[in-house]
Amino acid sequence: DIVLTQSPVLAVSLGQRATISCRASQSVSISSINLMHWYQQKPGQQPKLLIYRASNLASGIPARFSGSGSGTDFTLTIDPVQADDIAAYYCQQSRESPWTFGGGTKLELK
Amino acid sequence: QVRLKESGPRLVQPSQTLSVTCTVSGFSVTSYHVSWVRQPPGKGLEWVGAIWKGGSTDYNSALKSRLSISRDTSKNQVFLKMNSLQTDDTGTYYCAKHGIETTGIPTHYFDYWGQGVMVTVSS
């Protein structure tokens, strides 16, 4: 199975940039298609799609969210961080089944 | 408007079978794939399995021997059955719709999720 590794916690100040990383145990790209996706989950709620195929903003998601990366290293950036962004963030790969998620990064306020 | 809603028992006894229903609206299960994802309390997400729009299935190999996913296209419902439940199967079970494929390469991300059903395995 492809293992996705995320840092458990990231502390940021409001108005600053948050950079959340996800590293895969093997490449999750096919040709130029990067099969990595990002979700936000707030306590007691279901996950919400933020970014698909590494860099495509999902419908209704604010432009302060962006994604980048290829191969094994991917990044979700939130700039600037707002209070409503305090949540857990998960990456997910769909390069091969079973599709796997990272362990999640909790975004906290400094 | 796309909606998914899970329903099922909140409490299941160890060694018994879990049955959860996902009722969808705003799209047809014959037009989009649907997956099940679960989340133990306070932990991360685990993909359980999927039913393709054509009706075939794909299961997480770690759970495959205990799993069955099916559907009723007339009711636009997807069903999850998992047998021989143990305490570490406790968690929230979500159904999720797959996003549209536009690249020619199967992409398999989840653009809409149900609110989930919290299942506790305990005697």
CSV table of C-alpha atoms in Angstrom, one decimal:
chain,number,residue,atom,x,y,z
A,1,ASP,CA,0.0,0.0,0.0
A,2,ILE,CA,1.1,3.6,-0.6
A,3,VAL,CA,1.9,5.3,2.7
A,4,LEU,CA,1.3,9.0,3.0
A,5,THR,CA,3.1,10.9,5.7
A,6,GLN,CA,2.0,14.2,7.2
A,7,SER,CA,3.2,16.2,10.2
A,8,PRO,CA,0.6,15.8,13.0
A,9,VAL,CA,0.4,19.4,14.0
A,10,LEU,CA,1.2,22.8,12.5
A,11,ALA,CA,0.9,26.0,14.6
A,12,VAL,CA,0.3,29.3,12.7
A,13,SER,CA,-0.8,32.8,13.4
A,14,LEU,CA,-3.9,34.3,11.8
A,15,GLY,CA,-3.1,36.2,8.6
A,16,GLN,CA,0.1,34.2,8.1
A,17,ARG,CA,0.8,31.5,5.5
A,18,ALA,CA,0.3,27.8,6.4
A,19,THR,CA,2.2,25.1,4.4
A,20,ILE,CA,1.0,21.5,5.0
A,21,SER,CA,3.1,18.8,3.5
A,22,CYS,CA,2.4,15.2,2.4
A,23,ARG,CA,5.0,12.8,1.3
A,24,ALA,CA,4.1,9.5,-0.5
A,25,SER,CA,6.1,6.3,-0.2
A,26,GLN,CA,6.2,6.0,-4.0
A,27,SER,CA,5.2,8.2,-6.9
A,28,VAL,CA,1.5,9.0,-7.2
A,29,SER,CA,1.8,10.6,-10.6
A,30,ILE,CA,0.9,9.2,-14.0
A,31,SER,CA,2.4,11.2,-16.8
A,32,SER,CA,1.5,14.7,-15.8
A,33,ILE,CA,-1.5,13.7,-13.8
A,34,ASN,CA,-0.8,14.0,-10.0
A,35,LEU,CA,-3.2,11.7,-8.2
A,36,MET,CA,-3.1,13.5,-4.8
A,37,HIS,CA,-6.1,15.2,-3.2
A,38,TRP,CA,-6.7,17.3,-0.1
A,39,TYR,CA,-9.6,17.5,2.4
A,40,GLN,CA,-10.5,19.7,5.4
A,41,GLN,CA,-12.3,18.2,8.3
A,42,LYS,CA,-13.6,20.2,11.3
A,43,PRO,CA,-14.6,18.5,14.5
A,44,GLY,CA,-17.9,16.6,14.3
A,45,GLN,CA,-18.1,17.2,10.5
A,46,GLN,CA,-17.5,15.1,7.4
A,47,PRO,CA,-14.4,15.8,5.3
A,48,LYS,CA,-14.7,18.5,2.6
A,49,LEU,CA,-12.8,18.3,-0.7
A,50,LEU,CA,-10.4,21.3,-1.1
A,51,ILE,CA,-8.0,20.4,-3.9
A,52,TYR,CA,-8.1,17.5,-6.4
A,53,ARG,CA,-5.3,16.3,-8.7
A,54,ALA,CA,-2.8,18.2,-6.6
A,55,SER,CA,-3.6,21.7,-7.7
A,56,ASN,CA,-7.2,22.0,-8.8
A,57,LEU,CA,-9.4,24.1,-6.5
A,58,ALA,CA,-12.7,22.3,-5.7
A,59,SER,CA,-16.0,24.1,-6.3
A,60,GLY,CA,-16.8,26.8,-3.7
A,61,ILE,CA,-13.3,26.7,-2.0
A,62,PRO,CA,-11.7,30.1,-1.4
A,63,ALA,CA,-8.7,31.1,-3.5
A,64,ARG,CA,-6.5,31.4,-0.3
A,65,PHE,CA,-6.2,27.6,-0.6
A,66,SER,CA,-3.8,26.2,-3.2
A,67,GLY,CA,-2.0,23.0,-3.9
A,68,SER,CA,1.2,22.0,-5.5
A,69,GLY,CA,3.6,19.1,-6.0
A,70,SER,CA,4.3,16.0,-8.1
A,71,GLY,CA,5.8,12.6,-7.7
A,72,THR,CA,6.1,11.9,-4.0
A,73,ASP,CA,6.0,15.4,-2.5
A,74,PHE,CA,2.9,17.6,-2.2
A,75,THR,CA,1.9,20.8,-0.4
A,76,LEU,CA,-1.3,22.4,0.6
A,77,THR,CA,-0.9,26.2,1.2
A,78,ILE,CA,-3.4,28.4,3.0
A,79,ASP,CA,-2.6,32.1,2.6
A,80,PRO,CA,-3.7,34.0,4.6
A,81,VAL,CA,-4.9,31.7,7.4
A,82,GLN,CA,-8.3,32.7,8.8
A,83,ALA,CA,-9.9,31.6,12.0
A,84,ASP,CA,-12.4,29.4,10.0
A,85,ASP,CA,-9.4,27.4,8.7
A,86,ILE,CA,-8.6,25.8,12.0
A,87,ALA,CA,-9.2,22.1,11.3
A,88,ALA,CA,-7.5,18.9,10.3
A,89,TYR,CA,-6.2,18.4,6.8
A,90,TYR,CA,-5.8,15.1,5.0
A,91,CYS,CA,-4.1,14.2,1.8
A,92,GLN,CA,-5.3,11.2,-0.2
A,93,GLN,CA,-3.8,9.3,-3.1
A,94,SER,CA,-5.6,7.5,-5.9
A,95,ARG,CA,-2.6,6.2,-7.8
A,96,GLU,CA,-3.4,2.7,-6.8
A,97,SER,CA,-5.9,0.8,-4.7
A,98,PRO,CA,-6.3,0.7,-1.8
A,99,TRP,CA,-6.6,4.5,-1.9
A,100,THR,CA,-4.9,5.8,1.2
A,101,PHE,CA,-5.0,8.9,3.4
A,102,GLY,CA,-2.3,10.6,5.3
A,103,GLY,CA,-2.6,10.6,9.1
A,104,GLY,CA,-3.8,14.2,9.0
A,105,THR,CA,-2.3,17.6,10.1
A,106,LYS,CA,-4.1,19.6,12.7
A,107,LEU,CA,-3.8,23.3,12.1
A,108,GLU,CA,-3.6,25.2,15.4
A,109,LEU,CA,-3.3,28.8,16.3
A,110,LYS,CA,0.0,30.1,17.8
B,1,GLN,CA,-28.3,19.3,-5.1
B,2,VAL,CA,-26.1,16.4,-4.3
B,3,ARG,CA,-26.8,14.7,-0.9
B,4,LEU,CA,-25.7,11.5,0.7
B,5,LYS,CA,-27.1,10.2,3.9
B,6,GLU,CA,-26.0,7.2,5.9
B,7,SER,CA,-28.3,5.2,8.1
B,8,GLY,CA,-27.7,2.2,10.3
B,9,PRO,CA,-27.4,0.8,13.8
B,10,ARG,CA,-25.4,2.8,16.3
B,11,LEU,CA,-24.5,-0.2,18.3
B,12,VAL,CA,-23.3,-3.6,17.1
B,13,GLN,CA,-22.2,-6.6,19.2
B,14,PRO,CA,-18.8,-8.1,18.6
B,15,SER,CA,-18.8,-10.9,16.0
B,16,GLN,CA,-22.0,-9.6,14.5
B,17,THR,CA,-22.6,-8.0,11.1
B,18,LEU,CA,-22.8,-4.3,10.4
B,19,SER,CA,-25.3,-3.1,7.7
B,20,VAL,CA,-25.2,0.6,6.7
B,21,THR,CA,-27.3,2.2,3.9
B,22,CYS,CA,-26.3,5.3,1.9
B,23,THR,CA,-29.2,7.0,0.3
B,24,VAL,CA,-28.2,9.5,-2.4
B,25,SER,CA,-30.0,12.3,-4.2
B,26,GLY,CA,-29.0,14.8,-6.8
B,27,PHE,CA,-27.1,12.2,-8.8
B,28,SER,CA,-27.5,8.6,-9.9
B,29,VAL,CA,-25.4,5.7,-8.6
B,30,THR,CA,-25.4,4.4,-12.2
B,31,SER,CA,-23.6,7.6,-13.2
B,32,TYR,CA,-21.0,8.0,-10.5
B,33,HIS,CA,-18.9,5.7,-8.3
B,34,VAL,CA,-19.6,5.7,-4.6
B,35,SER,CA,-17.1,4.7,-1.9
B,36,TRP,CA,-17.2,4.0,1.8
B,37,VAL,CA,-14.7,5.6,4.2
B,38,ARG,CA,-14.4,5.0,7.9
B,39,GLN,CA,-12.8,6.9,10.8
B,40,PRO,CA,-12.1,5.6,14.3
B,41,PRO,CA,-12.7,8.1,17.0
B,42,GLY,CA,-10.0,10.7,17.1
B,43,LYS,CA,-8.1,9.0,14.3
B,44,GLY,CA,-7.6,9.3,10.5
B,45,LEU,CA,-9.5,8.2,7.5
B,46,GLU,CA,-9.5,4.7,5.9
B,47,TRP,CA,-10.9,3.8,2.5
B,48,VAL,CA,-13.1,0.8,2.9
B,49,GLY,CA,-14.3,0.0,-0.6
B,50,ALA,CA,-16.2,1.3,-3.6
B,51,ILE,CA,-19.0,0.3,-6.0
B,52,TRP,CA,-18.4,1.5,-9.5
B,53,LYS,CA,-21.1,3.1,-11.6
B,54,GLY,CA,-21.3,-0.1,-13.6
B,55,GLY,CA,-22.0,-2.2,-10.5
B,56,SER,CA,-18.7,-3.9,-9.9
B,57,THR,CA,-16.8,-3.4,-6.7
B,58,ASP,CA,-13.3,-2.8,-5.3
B,59,TYR,CA,-12.5,-3.5,-1.6
B,60,ASN,CA,-9.6,-2.6,0.7
B,61,SER,CA,-7.5,-5.7,0.8
B,62,ALA,CA,-7.2,-5.4,4.6
B,63,LEU,CA,-11.0,-5.8,4.9
B,64,LYS,CA,-12.0,-7.7,1.8
B,65,SER,CA,-12.7,-11.0,3.5
B,66,ARG,CA,-15.4,-9.3,5.7
B,67,LEU,CA,-16.9,-6.9,3.2
B,68,SER,CA,-19.8,-6.7,0.8
B,69,ILE,CA,-20.9,-3.5,-1.0
B,70,SER,CA,-24.0,-3.6,-3.2
B,71,ARG,CA,-26.7,-1.2,-4.4
B,72,ASP,CA,-30.3,-0.8,-5.4
B,73,THR,CA,-30.4,1.4,-8.5
B,74,SER,CA,-34.2,1.8,-8.3
B,75,LYS,CA,-33.9,3.5,-4.9
B,76,ASN,CA,-30.5,5.1,-5.5
B,77,GLN,CA,-29.0,3.4,-2.5
B,78,VAL,CA,-25.7,1.8,-1.7
B,79,PHE,CA,-25.2,-0.8,1.0
B,80,LEU,CA,-22.2,-1.7,3.1
B,81,LYS,CA,-22.1,-5.0,5.0
B,82,MET,CA,-19.2,-6.0,7.2
B,83,ASN,CA,-19.2,-9.2,9.2
B,84,SER,CA,-17.2,-10.5,12.2
B,85,LEU,CA,-17.1,-7.0,13.7
B,86,GLN,CA,-14.5,-6.3,16.4
B,87,THR,CA,-14.0,-3.4,18.7
B,88,ASP,CA,-11.5,-1.8,16.4
B,89,ASP,CA,-14.2,-1.5,13.8
B,90,THR,CA,-15.8,1.2,16.0
B,91,GLY,CA,-15.9,4.5,14.2
B,92,THR,CA,-17.8,6.8,11.8
B,93,TYR,CA,-18.7,5.3,8.5
B,94,TYR,CA,-19.1,7.7,5.6
B,95,CYS,CA,-20.3,7.2,2.0
B,96,ALA,CA,-18.8,9.5,-0.5
B,97,LYS,CA,-19.4,10.3,-4.2
B,98,HIS,CA,-16.5,10.2,-6.6
B,99,GLY,CA,-15.6,13.3,-8.6
B,100,ILE,CA,-16.1,13.4,-12.3
B,101,GLU,CA,-13.4,12.0,-14.5
B,102,THR,CA,-12.0,14.5,-17.1
B,103,THR,CA,-8.4,13.4,-17.8
B,104,GLY,CA,-9.0,9.9,-19.2
B,105,ILE,CA,-7.1,8.5,-16.2
B,106,PRO,CA,-9.2,7.3,-13.3
B,107,THR,CA,-8.8,9.9,-10.6
B,108,HIS,CA,-10.9,8.8,-7.7
B,109,TYR,CA,-11.3,11.7,-5.4
B,110,PHE,CA,-14.4,12.3,-3.2
B,111,ASP,CA,-16.3,15.5,-3.9
B,112,TYR,CA,-19.4,15.0,-1.7
B,113,TRP,CA,-19.6,13.2,1.6
B,114,GLY,CA,-22.5,12.1,3.8
B,115,GLN,CA,-22.6,13.3,7.4
B,116,GLY,CA,-21.6,9.8,8.5
B,117,VAL,CA,-23.0,7.3,11.0
B,118,MET,CA,-21.2,6.6,14.2
B,119,VAL,CA,-21.0,2.8,14.9
B,120,THR,CA,-19.9,1.4,18.3
B,121,VAL,CA,-18.9,-2.3,18.5
B,122,SER,CA,-19.5,-3.4,22.1
B,123,SER,CA,-21.3,-6.0,24.1
